[in-house]
Coordinates of C-alpha atoms in Angstrom, one line a residue:
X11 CA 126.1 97.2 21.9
X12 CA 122.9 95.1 22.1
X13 CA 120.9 95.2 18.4
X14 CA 117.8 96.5 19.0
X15 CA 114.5 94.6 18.3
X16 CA 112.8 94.6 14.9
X17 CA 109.2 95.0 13.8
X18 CA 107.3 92.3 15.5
X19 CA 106.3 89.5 13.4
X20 CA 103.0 88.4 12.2
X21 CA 101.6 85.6 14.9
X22 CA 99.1 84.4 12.0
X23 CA 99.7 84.1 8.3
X24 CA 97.0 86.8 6.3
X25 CA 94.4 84.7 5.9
X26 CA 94.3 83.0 9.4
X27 CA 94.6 86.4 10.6
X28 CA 91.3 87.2 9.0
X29 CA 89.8 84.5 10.1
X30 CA 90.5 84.4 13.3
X31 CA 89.2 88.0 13.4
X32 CA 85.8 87.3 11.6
X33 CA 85.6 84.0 14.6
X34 CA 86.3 86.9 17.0
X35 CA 83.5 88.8 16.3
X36 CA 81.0 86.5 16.0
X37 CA 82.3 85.6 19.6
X38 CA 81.9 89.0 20.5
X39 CA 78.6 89.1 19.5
X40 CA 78.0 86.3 21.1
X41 CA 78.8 87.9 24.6
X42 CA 75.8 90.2 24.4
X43 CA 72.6 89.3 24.6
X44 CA 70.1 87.5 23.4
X45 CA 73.0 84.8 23.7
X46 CA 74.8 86.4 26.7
X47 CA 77.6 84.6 27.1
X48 CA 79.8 86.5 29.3
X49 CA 82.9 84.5 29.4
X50 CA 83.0 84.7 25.0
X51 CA 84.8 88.2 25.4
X52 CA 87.8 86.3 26.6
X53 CA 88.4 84.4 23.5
X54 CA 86.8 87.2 21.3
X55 CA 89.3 90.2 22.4
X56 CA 92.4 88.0 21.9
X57 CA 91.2 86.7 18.4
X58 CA 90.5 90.2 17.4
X59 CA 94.2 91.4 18.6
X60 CA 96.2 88.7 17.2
X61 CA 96.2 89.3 13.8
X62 CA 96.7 93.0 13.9
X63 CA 100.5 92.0 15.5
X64 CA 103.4 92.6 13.2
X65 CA 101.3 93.8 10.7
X66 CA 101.7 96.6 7.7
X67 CA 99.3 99.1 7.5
X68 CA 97.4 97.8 4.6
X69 CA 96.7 94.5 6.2
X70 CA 95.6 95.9 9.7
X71 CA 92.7 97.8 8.1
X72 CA 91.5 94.4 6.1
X73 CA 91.8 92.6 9.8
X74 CA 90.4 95.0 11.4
X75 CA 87.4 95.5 9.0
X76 CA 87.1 91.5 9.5
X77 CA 86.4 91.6 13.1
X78 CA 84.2 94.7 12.9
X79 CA 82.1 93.6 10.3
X80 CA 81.5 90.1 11.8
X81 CA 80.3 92.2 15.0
X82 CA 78.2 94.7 13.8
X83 CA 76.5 93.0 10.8
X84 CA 75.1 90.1 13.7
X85 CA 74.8 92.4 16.9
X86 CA 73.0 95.3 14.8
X87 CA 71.1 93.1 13.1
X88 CA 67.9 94.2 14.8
X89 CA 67.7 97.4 13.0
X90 CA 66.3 95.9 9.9
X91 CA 63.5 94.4 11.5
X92 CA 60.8 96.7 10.0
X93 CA 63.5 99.0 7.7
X94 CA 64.9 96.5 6.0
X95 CA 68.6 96.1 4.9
X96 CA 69.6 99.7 4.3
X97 CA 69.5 101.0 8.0
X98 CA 71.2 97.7 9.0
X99 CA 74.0 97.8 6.4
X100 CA 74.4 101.4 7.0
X101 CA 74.8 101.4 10.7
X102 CA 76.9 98.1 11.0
X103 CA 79.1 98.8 7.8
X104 CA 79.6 102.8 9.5
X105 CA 80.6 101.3 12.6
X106 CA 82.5 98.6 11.7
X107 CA 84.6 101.5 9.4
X108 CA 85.7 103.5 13.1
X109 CA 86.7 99.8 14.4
X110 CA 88.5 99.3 10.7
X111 CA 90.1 103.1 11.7
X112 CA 91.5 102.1 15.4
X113 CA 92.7 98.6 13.9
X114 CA 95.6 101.0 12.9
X115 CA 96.6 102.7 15.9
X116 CA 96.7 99.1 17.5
X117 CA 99.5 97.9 15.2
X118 CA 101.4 100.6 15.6
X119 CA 101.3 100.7 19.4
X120 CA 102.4 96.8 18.9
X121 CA 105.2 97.6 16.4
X122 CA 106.5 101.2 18.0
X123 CA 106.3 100.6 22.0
X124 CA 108.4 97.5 22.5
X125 CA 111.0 98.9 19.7
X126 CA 111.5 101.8 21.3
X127 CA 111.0 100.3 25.0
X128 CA 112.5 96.9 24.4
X129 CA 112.7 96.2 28.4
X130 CA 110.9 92.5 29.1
X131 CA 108.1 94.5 31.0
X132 CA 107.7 97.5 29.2
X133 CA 106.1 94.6 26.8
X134 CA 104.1 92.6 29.6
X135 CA 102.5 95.5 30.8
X136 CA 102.9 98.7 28.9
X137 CA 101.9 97.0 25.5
X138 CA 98.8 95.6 27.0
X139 CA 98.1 99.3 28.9
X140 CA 98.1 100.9 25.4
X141 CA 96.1 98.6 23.4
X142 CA 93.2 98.5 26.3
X143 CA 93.7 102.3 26.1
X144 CA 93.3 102.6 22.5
X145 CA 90.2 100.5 22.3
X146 CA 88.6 102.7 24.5
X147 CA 89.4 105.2 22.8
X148 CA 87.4 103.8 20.2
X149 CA 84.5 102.7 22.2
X150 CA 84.4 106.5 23.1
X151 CA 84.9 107.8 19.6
X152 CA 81.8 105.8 18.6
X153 CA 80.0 106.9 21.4
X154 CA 80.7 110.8 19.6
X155 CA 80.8 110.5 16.2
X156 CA 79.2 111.0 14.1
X157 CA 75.8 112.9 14.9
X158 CA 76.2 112.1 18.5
X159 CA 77.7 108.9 17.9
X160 CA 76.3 105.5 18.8
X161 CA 78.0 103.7 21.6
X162 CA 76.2 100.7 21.7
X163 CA 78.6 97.9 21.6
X164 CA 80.7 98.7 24.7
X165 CA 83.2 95.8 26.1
X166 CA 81.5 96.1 29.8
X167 CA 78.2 95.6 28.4
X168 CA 79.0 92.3 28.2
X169 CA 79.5 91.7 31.9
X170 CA 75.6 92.7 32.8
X171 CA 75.0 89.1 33.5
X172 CA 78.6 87.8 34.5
X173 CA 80.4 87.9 37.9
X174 CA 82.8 90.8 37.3
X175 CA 80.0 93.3 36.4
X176 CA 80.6 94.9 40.1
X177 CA 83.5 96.5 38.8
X178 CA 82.1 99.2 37.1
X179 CA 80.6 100.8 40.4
X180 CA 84.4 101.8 40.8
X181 CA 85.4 102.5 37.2
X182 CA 82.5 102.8 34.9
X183 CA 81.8 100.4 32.0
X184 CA 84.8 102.2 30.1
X185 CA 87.0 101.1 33.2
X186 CA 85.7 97.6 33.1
X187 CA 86.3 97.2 29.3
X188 CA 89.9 98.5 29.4
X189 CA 90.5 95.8 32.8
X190 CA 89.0 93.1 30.4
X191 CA 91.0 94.1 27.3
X192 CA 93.6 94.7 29.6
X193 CA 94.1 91.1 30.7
X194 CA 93.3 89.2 27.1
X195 CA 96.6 91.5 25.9
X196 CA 98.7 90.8 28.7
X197 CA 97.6 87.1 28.5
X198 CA 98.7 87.3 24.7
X199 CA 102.3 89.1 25.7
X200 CA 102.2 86.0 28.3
X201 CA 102.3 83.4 25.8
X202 CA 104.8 85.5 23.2
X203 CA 107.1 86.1 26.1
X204 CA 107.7 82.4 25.0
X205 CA 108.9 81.6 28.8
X206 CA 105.8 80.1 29.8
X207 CA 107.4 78.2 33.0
X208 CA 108.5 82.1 34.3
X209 CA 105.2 82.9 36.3
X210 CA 106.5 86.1 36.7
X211 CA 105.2 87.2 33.2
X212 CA 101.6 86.2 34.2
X213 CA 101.2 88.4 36.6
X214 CA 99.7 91.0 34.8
X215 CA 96.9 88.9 33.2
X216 CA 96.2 87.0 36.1
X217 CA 96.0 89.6 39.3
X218 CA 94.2 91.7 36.4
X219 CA 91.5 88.9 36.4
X220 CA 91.7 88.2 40.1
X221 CA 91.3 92.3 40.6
X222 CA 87.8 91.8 38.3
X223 CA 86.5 88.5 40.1
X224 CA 87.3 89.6 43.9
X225 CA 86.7 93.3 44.0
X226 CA 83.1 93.8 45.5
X227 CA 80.3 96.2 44.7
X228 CA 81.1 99.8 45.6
X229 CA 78.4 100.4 48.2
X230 CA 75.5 103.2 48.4
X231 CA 74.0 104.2 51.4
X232 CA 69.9 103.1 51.8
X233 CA 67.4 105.4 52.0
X234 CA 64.2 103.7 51.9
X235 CA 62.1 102.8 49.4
X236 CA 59.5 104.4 47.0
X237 CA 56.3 101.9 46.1
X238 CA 56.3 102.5 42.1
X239 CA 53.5 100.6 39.5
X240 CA 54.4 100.5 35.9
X241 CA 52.2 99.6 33.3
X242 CA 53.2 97.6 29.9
X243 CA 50.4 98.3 27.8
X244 CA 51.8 96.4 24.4
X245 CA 49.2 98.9 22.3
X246 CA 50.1 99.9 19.1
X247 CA 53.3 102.0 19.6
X248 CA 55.2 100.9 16.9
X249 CA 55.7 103.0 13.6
X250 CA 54.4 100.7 11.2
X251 CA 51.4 99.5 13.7
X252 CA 47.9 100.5 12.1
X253 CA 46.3 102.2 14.9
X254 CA 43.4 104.5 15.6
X255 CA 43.4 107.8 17.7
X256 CA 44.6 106.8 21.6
X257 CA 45.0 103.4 20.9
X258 CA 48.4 103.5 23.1
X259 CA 46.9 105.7 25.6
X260 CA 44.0 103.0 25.8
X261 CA 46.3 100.1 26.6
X262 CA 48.2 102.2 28.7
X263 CA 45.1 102.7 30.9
X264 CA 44.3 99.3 30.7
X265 CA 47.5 97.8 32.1
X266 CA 46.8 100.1 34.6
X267 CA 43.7 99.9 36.0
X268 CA 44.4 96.4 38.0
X269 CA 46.2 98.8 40.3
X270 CA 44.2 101.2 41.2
X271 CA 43.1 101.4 45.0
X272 CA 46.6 99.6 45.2
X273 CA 48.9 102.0 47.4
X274 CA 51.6 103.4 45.6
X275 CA 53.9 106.5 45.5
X276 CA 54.7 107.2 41.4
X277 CA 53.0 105.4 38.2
X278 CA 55.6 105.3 35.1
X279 CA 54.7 104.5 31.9
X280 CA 56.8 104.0 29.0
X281 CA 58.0 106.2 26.2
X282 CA 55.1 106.5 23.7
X283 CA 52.4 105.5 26.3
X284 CA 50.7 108.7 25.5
X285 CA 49.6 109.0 21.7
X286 CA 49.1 112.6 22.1
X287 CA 50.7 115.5 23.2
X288 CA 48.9 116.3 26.5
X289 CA 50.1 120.1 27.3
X290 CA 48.1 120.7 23.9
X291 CA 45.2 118.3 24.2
X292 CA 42.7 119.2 26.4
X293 CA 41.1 115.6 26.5
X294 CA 44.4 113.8 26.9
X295 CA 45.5 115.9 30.1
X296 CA 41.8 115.5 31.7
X297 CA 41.9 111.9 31.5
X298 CA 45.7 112.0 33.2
X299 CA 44.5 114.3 35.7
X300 CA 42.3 112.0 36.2
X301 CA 44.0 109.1 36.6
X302 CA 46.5 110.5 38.9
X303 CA 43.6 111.6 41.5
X304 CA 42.5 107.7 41.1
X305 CA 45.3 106.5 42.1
X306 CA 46.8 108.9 44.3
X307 CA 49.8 109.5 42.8
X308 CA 52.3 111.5 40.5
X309 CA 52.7 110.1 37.1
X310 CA 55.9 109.9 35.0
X311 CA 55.1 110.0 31.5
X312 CA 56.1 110.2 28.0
X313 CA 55.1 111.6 25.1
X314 CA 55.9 113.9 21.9
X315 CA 55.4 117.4 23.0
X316 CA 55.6 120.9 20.6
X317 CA 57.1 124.2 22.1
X318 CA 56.9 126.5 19.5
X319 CA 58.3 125.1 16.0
X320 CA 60.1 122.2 18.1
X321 CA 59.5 119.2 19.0
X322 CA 60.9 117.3 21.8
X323 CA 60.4 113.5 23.0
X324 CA 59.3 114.3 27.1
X325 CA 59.5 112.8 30.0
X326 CA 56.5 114.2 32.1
X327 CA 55.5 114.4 35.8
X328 CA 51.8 114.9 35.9
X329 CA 50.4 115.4 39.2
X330 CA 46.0 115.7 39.7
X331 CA 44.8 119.8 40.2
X332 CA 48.6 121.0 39.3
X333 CA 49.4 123.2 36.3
X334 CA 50.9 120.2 34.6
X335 CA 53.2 118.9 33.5
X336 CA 54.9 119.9 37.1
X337 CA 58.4 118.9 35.5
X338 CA 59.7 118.0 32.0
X339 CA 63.1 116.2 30.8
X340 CA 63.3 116.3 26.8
X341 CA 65.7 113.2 25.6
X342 CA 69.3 114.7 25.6
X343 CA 70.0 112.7 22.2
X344 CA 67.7 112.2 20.1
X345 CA 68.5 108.9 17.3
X346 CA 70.0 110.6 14.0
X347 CA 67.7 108.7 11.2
X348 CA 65.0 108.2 13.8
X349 CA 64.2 110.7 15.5
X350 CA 65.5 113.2 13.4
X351 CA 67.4 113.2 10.0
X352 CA 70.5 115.7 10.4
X353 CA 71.8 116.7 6.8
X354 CA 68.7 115.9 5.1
X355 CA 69.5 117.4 1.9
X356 CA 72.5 114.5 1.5
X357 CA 71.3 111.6 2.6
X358 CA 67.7 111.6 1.1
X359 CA 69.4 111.7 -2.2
X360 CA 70.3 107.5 -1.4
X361 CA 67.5 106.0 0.3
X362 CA 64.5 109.2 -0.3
X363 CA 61.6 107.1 0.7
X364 CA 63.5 105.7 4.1
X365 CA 64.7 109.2 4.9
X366 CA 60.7 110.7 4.0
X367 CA 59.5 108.6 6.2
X368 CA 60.9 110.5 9.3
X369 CA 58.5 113.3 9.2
X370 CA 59.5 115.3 12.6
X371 CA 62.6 116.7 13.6
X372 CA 63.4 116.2 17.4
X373 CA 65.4 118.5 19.4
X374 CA 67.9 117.6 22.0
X375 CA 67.1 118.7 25.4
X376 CA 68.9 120.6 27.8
X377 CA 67.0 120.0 31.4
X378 CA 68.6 118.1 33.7
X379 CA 67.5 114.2 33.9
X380 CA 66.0 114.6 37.5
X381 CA 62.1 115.2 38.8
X382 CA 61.5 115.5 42.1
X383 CA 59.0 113.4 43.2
X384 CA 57.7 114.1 46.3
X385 CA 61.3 115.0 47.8
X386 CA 62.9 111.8 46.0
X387 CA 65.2 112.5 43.2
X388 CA 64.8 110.2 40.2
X389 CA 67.1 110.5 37.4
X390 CA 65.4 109.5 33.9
X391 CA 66.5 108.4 30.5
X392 CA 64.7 108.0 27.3
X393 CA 65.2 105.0 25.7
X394 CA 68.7 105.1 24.1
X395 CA 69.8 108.1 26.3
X396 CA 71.0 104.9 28.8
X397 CA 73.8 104.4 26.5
X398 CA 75.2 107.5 27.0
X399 CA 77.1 107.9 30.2
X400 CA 76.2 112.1 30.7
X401 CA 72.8 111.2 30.7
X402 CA 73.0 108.5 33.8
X403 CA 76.1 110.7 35.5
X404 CA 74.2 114.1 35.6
X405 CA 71.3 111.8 37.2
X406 CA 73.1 110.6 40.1
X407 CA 75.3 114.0 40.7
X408 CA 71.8 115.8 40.6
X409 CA 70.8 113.5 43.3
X410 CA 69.0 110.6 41.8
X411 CA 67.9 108.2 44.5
X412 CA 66.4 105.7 41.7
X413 CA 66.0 105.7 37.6
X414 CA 63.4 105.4 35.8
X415 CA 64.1 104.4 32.3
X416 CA 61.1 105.3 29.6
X417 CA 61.5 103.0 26.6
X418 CA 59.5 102.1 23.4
X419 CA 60.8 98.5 21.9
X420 CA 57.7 98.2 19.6
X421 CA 59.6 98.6 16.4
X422 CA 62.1 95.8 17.4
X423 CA 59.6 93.3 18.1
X424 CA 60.6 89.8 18.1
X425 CA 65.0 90.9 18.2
X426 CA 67.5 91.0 20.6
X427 CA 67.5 94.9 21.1
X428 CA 65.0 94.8 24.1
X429 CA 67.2 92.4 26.2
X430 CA 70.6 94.2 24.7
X431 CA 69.1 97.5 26.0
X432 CA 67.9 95.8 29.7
X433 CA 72.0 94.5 29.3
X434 CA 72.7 98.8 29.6
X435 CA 70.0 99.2 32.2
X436 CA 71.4 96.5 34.3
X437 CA 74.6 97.9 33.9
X438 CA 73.5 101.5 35.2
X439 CA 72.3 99.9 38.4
X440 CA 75.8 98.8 39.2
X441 CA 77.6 101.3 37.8
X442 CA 75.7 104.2 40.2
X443 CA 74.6 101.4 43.2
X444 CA 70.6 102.6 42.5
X445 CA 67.8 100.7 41.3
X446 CA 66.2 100.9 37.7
X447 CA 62.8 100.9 36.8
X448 CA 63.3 99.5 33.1
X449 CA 59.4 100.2 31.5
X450 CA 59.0 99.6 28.2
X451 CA 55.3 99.6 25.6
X452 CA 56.0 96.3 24.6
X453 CA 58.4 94.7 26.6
X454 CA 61.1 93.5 28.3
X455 CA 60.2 95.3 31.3
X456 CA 62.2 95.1 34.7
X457 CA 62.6 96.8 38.1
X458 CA 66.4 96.0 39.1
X459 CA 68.1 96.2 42.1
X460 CA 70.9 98.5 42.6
X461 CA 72.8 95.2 42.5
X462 CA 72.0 94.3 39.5
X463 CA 69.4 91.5 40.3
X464 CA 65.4 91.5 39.4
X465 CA 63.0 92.8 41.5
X466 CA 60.4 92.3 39.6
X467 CA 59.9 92.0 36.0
X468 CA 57.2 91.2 32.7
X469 CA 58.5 89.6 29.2
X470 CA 58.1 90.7 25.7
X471 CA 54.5 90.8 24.3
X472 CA 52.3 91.1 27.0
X473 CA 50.0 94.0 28.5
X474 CA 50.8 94.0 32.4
X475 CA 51.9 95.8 35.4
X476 CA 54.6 96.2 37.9
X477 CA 53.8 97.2 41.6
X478 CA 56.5 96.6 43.9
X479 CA 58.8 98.7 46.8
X480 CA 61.8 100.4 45.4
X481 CA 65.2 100.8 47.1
X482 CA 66.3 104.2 47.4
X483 CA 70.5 105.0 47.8
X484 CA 72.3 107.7 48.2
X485 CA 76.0 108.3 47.9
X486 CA 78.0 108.9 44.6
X487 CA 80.1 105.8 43.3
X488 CA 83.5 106.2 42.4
X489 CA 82.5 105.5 38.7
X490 CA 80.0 108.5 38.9
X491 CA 82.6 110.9 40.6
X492 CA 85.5 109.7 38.3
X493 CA 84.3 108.4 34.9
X494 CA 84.9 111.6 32.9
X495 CA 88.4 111.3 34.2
X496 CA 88.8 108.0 33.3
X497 CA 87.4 108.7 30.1
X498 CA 89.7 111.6 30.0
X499 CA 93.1 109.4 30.9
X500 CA 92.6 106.6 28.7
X501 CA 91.2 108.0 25.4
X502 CA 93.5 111.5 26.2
X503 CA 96.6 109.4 27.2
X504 CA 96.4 106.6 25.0
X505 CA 96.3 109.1 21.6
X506 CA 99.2 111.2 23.1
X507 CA 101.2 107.7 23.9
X508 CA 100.5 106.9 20.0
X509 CA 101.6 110.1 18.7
X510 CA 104.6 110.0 20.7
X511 CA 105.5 106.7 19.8
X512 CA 105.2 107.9 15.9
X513 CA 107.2 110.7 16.7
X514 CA 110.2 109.4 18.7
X515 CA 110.1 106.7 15.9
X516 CA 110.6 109.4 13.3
X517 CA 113.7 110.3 15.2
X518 CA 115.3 107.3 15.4
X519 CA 114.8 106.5 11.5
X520 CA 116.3 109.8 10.9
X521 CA 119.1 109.4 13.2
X522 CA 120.0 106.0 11.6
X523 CA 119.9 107.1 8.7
X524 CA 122.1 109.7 9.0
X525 CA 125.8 108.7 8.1
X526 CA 128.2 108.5 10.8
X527 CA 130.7 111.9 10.0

């Protein structure tokens, strides 16, 4: 009878496992931008898998803390711009704990699948399956929890710039990631197949890649094009600028007035253009009413608005002589410690003066992100609600023809977060096949093809305007019609193949155990 395979062993001794996982996160950080260096994921994944093979538990949450730290501490980093370390440590050191968390399930999948499944290819291609799996799983966990969950650094965000970004039209950014993870495991099983002359045990890894560099852009169907101006006002709009009443809504009107007499269809301005809430201030609506009969068009706005004891951060359309605001989309998730502070009784015992210094409470809204504008759908997002796949999905199955995404990068001057958030923006174009209007108060601002590329576009700290013809699509791509069941298959089916692993594990300890009679 053939003995059956051990517990792998450790590719890297402890400490070069450690290292290798703090150089793969710095890598991976180095994939996003302000760097951007696409091709860095391919060394980063496999340097962060490596030295989580053959190991005990113990040691796979020290590598795995490693590699997480690395990433978050430099690719967060922006959040202490104004805050200071506490935010920054907090976030990065709380995410890189649920990357520290899945290091664990990783090791086991390595030590449990080809144990129990010892076949060559069982190995070449199941073992990488489960470990893309299960770090999607974790990309989706982080995008939930806690408070909503953060899922900012996402494996297909990388791509936004790359050549193999046209995947996730078919399979979502979560689809890409696991293809990419996918191939830097299998390329690892490659190499410890230890047969390297045997083609065969390529395969995986390299028609993998091939699948990523040759499969096109799913296409949408056009249907015209919509003429939108944007204004970049670069007022005051952060929350530490010293500012007097309307100072935003000033710039605002400024960057704006080189257009008008200009044809046009829809004016969008940023989140935070308007430093008042205009359904409760008589002076602030007149002067957008008045705009809009200037120009001749609807405008999409944003602002704070109060309902009752609530308040909400809104996406407006305003139209001249209507009994405005004709629409409103309230930001589906408001930023836990920004833009509201949930269990405020805890957390203000550490850091009071931080956690006093978010005086409002937002509430998450419920509307659909669509306005109809003039008989074209436009799906919206609120500055981080692009991170979130529901938000973009409901868009396009509501029948967005375009996006317009409202943003407000003022308290991130002079950081990488404007370009890593234009990285997600990018990344929605493809992903649905429809254009983005990216407008932000300070900058970067972008209008971007439904292929990805710039239509049009103004930098970082500088008052301007965009004015430029839109492509409208229709059609749903199969990453909009399938992405909660891809989410569903791989973070569903990669925790049930874990758990079933453990458990058929269990019985064969037990049976070995058991004395022959």
């Amino acid at each position: 009878m053939p003995e059956r395979p051990g517990p792998p062993r450790p590719i890297l001794p402890p400490w070069a496992a450690v290292a290798a996982s703090v150089a793969g996160g710095l890598l991976f950080t180095s994939a996003y931008p302000a760097l951007g260096w696409w091709p860095a994921v391919f060394a980063a994944v496999p340097l962060g898998l490596i030295g989580l093979i053959g190991r005990s538990i113990p040691a796979s949450l020290l590598v795995g803390l490693a590699f997480g730290a690395s990433f978050t501490l430099t690719n967060l980093a922006f959040t202490a711009r104004y805050l200071g370390p506490v935010p920054w440590l907090a976030l990065s050191i709380l995410e890189a704990l649920l990357m520290t968390a899945f290091a664990v399930p990783i090791t086991l999948a390595y030590r449990w699948l080809p144990a129990l499944l010892p076949g060559r290819w069982w190995r070449l291609v199941a073992l990488p399956a489960l470990v893309a799996a299960l770090w999607i799983l974790r990309e989706l966990v982080q995008g939930t929890f806690p408070y909503g969950g953060f899922p900012w650094g996402r494996v297909g965000v990388t791509q936004s710039n790359g050549p193999l970004a046209d995947i996730a039209s078919w399979a979502g950014m979560s689809g890409l990631g696991f293809l990419i993870v996918f191939a830097c495991a299998a390329a690892i099983e490659y190499v410890r197949d230890r047969r390297l002359r045997d083609l065969r045990a390529a395969l995986p890894a390299v028609v993998t890649l091939g699948l990523l560099l040759a499969l096109p852009q799913f296409p949408t169907t056009d249907a015209g094009t919509l003429r939108v101006g944007a204004a970049q006002g670069n007022g005051p709009s952060g929350y530490f600028d010293a500012r007097a009443a309307d100072d935003v809504l000033n710039a605002q009107l400024q960057a704006t007035a080189p257009m008008i007499g200009e044809p046009m269809d829809v004016l969008v301005w940023p989140e935070g253009g308007v430093d008042s809430d205009p359904t409760r201030n008589e002076v602030t609506a007149a002067v957008l009413d008045s705009l809009s009969e200037r120009i001749g068009a609807p405008i999409v706005l944003a602002a704070v608005t109060k309902r009752g004891p609530d308040y909400f951060n809104s996406s407006l359309l305003w139209e001249a002589g209507a009994d405005n605001p004709v629409q409103t989309y309230d930001k589906r998730h408001p930023v836990p410690f920004g833009e509201y502070v949930p269990d405020r009784w805890l957390w203000r015992q550490f850091a009071p003066e931080l956690i006093d210094l978010i005086q409002r409470e937002y509430t998450p809204g419920t509307a659909p992100p669509l306005f109809d504008v003039d008989g074209v759908g436009v799906g919206l997002a609120i500055c981080f609600d692009v991170i979130y796949d529901d938000v973009v999905w409901d868009g396009a199955n509501g029948g967005a023809e375009v996006y317009f995404f409202q943003t407000n990068n003022a308290d991130f001057r002079g950081t990488s977060e404007n370009l890593q958030q234009l990285a997600f923006a990018r990344m929605r174009a493809i992903e649905t096949g429809r254009a983005v209007v990216n407008i932000s108060t300070v900058g970067t601002s972008q209008y971007i093809a439904p292929d990805g590329s710039e239509i049009a576009g103004l930098g970082a700290d500088v008052a301007g305007h965009l004015l430029a013809d839109v492509p409208l699509r229709t059609g749903l791509t199969p990453a909009v019609v399938l992405g909660p069941w891809i989410h569903g298959v791989l973070a569903g089916g990669s925790a049930a193949a874990v758990v079933a692993l453990g458990l058929w594990a269990g019985i064969r300890r037990r049976r070995e155990k058991t004395p022959a009679p």
